Short mmCIF file of C-alpha atoms in Angstrom, two decimals:
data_model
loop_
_atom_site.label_atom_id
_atom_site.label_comp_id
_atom_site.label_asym_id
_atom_site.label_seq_id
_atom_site.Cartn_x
_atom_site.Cartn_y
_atom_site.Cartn_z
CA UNK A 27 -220.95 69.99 55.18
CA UNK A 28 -222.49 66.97 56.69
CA UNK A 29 -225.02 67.03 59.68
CA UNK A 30 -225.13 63.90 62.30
CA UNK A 31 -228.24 63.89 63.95
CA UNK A 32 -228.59 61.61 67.27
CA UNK A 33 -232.24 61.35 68.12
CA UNK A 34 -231.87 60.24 71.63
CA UNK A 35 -230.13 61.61 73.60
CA UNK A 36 -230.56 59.46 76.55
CA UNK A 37 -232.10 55.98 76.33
CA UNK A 38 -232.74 53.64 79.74
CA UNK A 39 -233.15 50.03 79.17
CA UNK A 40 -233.23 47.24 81.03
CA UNK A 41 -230.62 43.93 81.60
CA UNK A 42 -231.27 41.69 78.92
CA UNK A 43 -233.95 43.74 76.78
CA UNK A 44 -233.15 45.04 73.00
CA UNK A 45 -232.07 48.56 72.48
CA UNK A 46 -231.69 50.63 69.42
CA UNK A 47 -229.55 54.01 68.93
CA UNK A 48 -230.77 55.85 65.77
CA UNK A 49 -228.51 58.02 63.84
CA UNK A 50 -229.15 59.82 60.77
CA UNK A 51 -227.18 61.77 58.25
CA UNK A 52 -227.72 65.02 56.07
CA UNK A 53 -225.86 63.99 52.72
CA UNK A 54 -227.11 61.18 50.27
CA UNK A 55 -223.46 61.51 48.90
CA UNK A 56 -221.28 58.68 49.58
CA UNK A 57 -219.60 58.11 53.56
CA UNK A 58 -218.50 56.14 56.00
CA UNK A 59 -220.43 55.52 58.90
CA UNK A 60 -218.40 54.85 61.95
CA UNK A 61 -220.03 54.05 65.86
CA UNK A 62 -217.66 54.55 68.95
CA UNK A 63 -218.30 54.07 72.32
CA UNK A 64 -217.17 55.92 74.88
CA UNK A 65 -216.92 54.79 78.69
CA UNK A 66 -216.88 57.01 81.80
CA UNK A 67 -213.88 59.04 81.62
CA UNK A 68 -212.60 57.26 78.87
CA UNK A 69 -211.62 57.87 75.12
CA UNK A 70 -214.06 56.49 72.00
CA UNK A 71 -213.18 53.25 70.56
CA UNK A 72 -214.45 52.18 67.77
CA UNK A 73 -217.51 49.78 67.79
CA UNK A 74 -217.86 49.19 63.94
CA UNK A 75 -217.97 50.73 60.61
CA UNK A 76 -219.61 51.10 57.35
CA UNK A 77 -217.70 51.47 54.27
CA UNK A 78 -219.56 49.46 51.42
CA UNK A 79 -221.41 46.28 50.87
CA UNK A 80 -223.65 44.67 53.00
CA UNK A 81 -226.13 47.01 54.73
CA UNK A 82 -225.70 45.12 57.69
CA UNK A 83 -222.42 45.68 59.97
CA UNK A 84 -221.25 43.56 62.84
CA UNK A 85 -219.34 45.18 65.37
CA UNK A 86 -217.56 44.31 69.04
CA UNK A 87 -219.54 43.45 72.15
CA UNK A 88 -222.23 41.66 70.20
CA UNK A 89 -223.41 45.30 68.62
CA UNK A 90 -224.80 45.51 64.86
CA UNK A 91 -225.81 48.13 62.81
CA UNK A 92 -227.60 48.72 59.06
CA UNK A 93 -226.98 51.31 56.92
CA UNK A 94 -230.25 52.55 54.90
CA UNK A 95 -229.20 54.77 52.23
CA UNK A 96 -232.51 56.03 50.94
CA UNK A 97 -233.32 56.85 54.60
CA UNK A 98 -229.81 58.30 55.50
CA UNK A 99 -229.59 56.50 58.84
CA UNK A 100 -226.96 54.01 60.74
CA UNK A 101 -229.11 52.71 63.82
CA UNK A 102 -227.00 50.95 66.09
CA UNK A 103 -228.58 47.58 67.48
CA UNK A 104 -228.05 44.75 70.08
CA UNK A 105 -230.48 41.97 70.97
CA UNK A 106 -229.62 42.04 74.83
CA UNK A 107 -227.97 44.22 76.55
CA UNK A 108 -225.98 43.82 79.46
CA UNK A 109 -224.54 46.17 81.93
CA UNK A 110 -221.62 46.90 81.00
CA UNK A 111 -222.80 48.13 77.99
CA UNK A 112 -223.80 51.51 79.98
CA UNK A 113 -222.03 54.00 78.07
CA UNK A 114 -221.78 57.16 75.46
CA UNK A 115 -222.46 55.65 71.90
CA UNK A 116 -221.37 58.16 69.52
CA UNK A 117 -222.41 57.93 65.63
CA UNK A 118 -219.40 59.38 63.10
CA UNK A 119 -219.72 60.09 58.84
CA UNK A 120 -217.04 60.83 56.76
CA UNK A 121 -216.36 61.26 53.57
CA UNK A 122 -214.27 60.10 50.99
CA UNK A 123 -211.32 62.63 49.37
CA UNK A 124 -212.41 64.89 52.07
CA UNK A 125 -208.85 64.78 53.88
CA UNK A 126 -210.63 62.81 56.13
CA UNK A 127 -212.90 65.42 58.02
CA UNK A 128 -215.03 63.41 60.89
CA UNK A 129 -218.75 65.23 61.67
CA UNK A 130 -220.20 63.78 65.36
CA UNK A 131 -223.14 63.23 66.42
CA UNK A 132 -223.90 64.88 70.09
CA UNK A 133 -224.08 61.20 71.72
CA UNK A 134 -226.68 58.84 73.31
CA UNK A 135 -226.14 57.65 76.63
CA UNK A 136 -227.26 54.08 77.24
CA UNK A 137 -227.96 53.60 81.19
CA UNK A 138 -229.04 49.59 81.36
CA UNK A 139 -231.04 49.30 84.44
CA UNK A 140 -230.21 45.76 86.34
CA UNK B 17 -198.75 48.28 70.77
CA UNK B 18 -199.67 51.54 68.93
CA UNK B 19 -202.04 54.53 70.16
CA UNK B 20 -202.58 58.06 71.14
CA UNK B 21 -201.17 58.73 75.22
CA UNK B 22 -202.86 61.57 76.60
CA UNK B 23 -201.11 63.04 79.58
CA UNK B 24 -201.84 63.99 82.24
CA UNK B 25 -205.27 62.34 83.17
CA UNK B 26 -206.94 65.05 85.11
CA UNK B 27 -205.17 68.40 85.72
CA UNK B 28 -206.14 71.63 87.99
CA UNK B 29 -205.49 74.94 87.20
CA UNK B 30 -206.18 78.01 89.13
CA UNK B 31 -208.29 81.24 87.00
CA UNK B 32 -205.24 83.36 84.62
CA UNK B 33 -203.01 80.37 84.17
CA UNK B 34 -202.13 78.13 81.41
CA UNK B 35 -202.17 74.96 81.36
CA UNK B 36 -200.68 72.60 77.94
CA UNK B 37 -202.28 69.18 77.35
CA UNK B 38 -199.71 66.12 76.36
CA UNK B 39 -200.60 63.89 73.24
CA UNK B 40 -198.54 61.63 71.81
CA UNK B 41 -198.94 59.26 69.23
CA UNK B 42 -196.49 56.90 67.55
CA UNK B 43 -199.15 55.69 64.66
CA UNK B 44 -197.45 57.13 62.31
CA UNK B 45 -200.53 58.95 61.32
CA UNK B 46 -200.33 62.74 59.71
CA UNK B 47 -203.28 64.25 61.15
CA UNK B 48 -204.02 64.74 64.91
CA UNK B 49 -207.03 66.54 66.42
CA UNK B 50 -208.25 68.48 69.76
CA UNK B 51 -211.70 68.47 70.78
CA UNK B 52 -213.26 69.54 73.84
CA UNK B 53 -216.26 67.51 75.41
CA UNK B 54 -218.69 68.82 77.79
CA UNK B 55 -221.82 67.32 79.15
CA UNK B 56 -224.35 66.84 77.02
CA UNK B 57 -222.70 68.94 73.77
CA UNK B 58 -220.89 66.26 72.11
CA UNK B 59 -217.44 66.39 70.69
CA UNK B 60 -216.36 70.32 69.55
CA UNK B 61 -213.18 70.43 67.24
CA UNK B 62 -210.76 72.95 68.43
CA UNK B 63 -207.33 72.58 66.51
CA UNK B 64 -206.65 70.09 63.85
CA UNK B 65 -203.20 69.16 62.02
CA UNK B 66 -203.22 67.39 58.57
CA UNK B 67 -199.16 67.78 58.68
CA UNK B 68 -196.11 68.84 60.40
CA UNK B 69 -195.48 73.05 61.37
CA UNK B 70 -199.28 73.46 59.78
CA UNK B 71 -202.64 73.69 61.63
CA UNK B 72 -205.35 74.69 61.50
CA UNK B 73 -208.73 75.95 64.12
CA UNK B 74 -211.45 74.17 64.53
CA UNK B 75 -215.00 75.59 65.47
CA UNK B 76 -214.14 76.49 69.38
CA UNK B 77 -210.42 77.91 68.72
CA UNK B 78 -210.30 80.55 70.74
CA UNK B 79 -208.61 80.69 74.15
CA UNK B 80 -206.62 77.59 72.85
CA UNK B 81 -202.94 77.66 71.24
CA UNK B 82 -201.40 74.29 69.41
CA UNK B 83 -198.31 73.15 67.98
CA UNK B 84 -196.94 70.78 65.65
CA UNK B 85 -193.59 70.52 65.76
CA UNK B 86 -192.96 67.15 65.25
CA UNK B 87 -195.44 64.27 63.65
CA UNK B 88 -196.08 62.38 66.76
CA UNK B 89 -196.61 65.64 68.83
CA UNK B 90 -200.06 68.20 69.12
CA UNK B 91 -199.79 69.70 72.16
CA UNK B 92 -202.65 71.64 73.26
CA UNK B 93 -202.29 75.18 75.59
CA UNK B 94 -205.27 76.06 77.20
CA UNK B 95 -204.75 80.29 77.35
CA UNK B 96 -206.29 82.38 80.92
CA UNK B 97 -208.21 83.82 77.48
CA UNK B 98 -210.30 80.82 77.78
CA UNK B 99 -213.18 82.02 80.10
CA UNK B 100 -214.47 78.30 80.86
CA UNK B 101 -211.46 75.60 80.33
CA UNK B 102 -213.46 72.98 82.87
CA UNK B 103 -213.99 70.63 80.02
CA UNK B 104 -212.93 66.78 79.07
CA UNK B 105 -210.38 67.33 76.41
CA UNK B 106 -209.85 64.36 73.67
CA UNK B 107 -206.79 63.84 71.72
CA UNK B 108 -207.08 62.15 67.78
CA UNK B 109 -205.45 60.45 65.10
CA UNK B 110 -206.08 59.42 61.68
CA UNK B 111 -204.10 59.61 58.14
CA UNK B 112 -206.38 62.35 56.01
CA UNK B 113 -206.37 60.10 52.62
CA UNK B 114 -207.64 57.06 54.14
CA UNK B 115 -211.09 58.70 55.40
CA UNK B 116 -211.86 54.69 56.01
CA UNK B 117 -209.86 53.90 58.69
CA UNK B 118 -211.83 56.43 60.99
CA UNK B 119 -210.15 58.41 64.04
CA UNK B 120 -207.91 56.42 66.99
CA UNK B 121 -208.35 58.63 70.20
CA UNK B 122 -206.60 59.05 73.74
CA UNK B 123 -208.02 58.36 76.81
CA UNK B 124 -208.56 62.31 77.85
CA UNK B 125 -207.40 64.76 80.29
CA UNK B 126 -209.92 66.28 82.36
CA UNK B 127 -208.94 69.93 83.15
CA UNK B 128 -210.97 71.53 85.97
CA UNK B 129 -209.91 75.19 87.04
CA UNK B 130 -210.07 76.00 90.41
#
């Protein structure tokens, strides 16, 4: 079975500065990478996936992330945040022909400090 | 527009009742999910269903009951067996051979026993 591992689990940043939101998987085998976002009291909704191709995915609200495959990881980036972007980011892996079985990460909250 | 409707929102329940949690989809999607969220712990899976009259338990099954009577139904009973229901509960959807589309979720019902 796969392992998600969220290093962080809470990161504080301020308006406007860069943040990263590391994630790392246990399998080299092949997945799918998926980041949702969750706001207070609120369900996840998808921020962007990996499937295949470029390393580098572009997702909603100005978020990006790369997929390293030798390093098993899916960090989650944006350039400046903003507040709004205070939130639960979770990371997701799946994997093919697996009927579709999700594995979570335990979350990162991002607080952006004004 | 299609999604998941999780119902109610937030719900009280005094200690040796139970208490079912609404979620309906009309995605057309096979497989719908339960998990439990608590502070700090992630997402927990507690029922899944891959198809109609068939599920199956998750890693925090017990104290919880589920049905599947019809595709666009998983309701979820939280038993008086469950010794500590206060817990955000999330709702999800996907279709088990696409593991590429990732989950769609509901917005939650926050149970809190009283």
């Amino acid at each position: 079975a796969q392992s998600v591992t969220q290093l962080d689990s809470q990161v504080p940043v301020f308006e406007e500065a860069p943040v990263e939101l590391r994630c790392n998987y246990s399998s080299s085998v092949s997945v799918y990478l998926f980041w949702y976002v969750q706001y207070p009291n609120q369900g996840l909704q998808l921020l962007l996936k990996y499937l295949s191709g470029s390393t580098l995915v572009k997702g909603i609200n100005g978020f990006e992330a790369e997929f390293n495959k030798s390093q098993t990881s899916f960090h989650l980036r944006k350039p400046s945040v903003h507040i709004s972007d205070t939130a639960e980011y979770f990371c997701a892996v799946s994997q093919p022909n697996t009927g579709n079985q999700f594995y979570f990460g335990t979350g990162t909250s991002l607080t952006v400090i004004p | 527009d299609g999604g998941i409707t999780q119902s109610p929102k937030y719900l009280f329940r005094k200690e040796g009742q139970n208490v079912t949690l609404s979620c309906e989809q009309n995605l057309n999607h096979d497989a719908m999910y339960w998990y439990r969220q608590d502070p700090g712990q992630g997402l927990r899976l507690i029922y899944y269903s891959q198809i109609v009259n068939d599920f199956q338990k998750g890693d925090i099954a017990e104290g919880y009951s589920v049905s599947r009577e019809k595709k666009e139904s998983f309701p979820l009973t939280v038993t008086s067996a469950q010794k500590n229901p206060t817990a955000f509960y999330l709702c999800a959807s996907s279709m088990p051979d696409r593991a590429w589309y990732g989950y769609t979720f509901g917005s939650g019902t926050r149970l809190t026993v009283v």
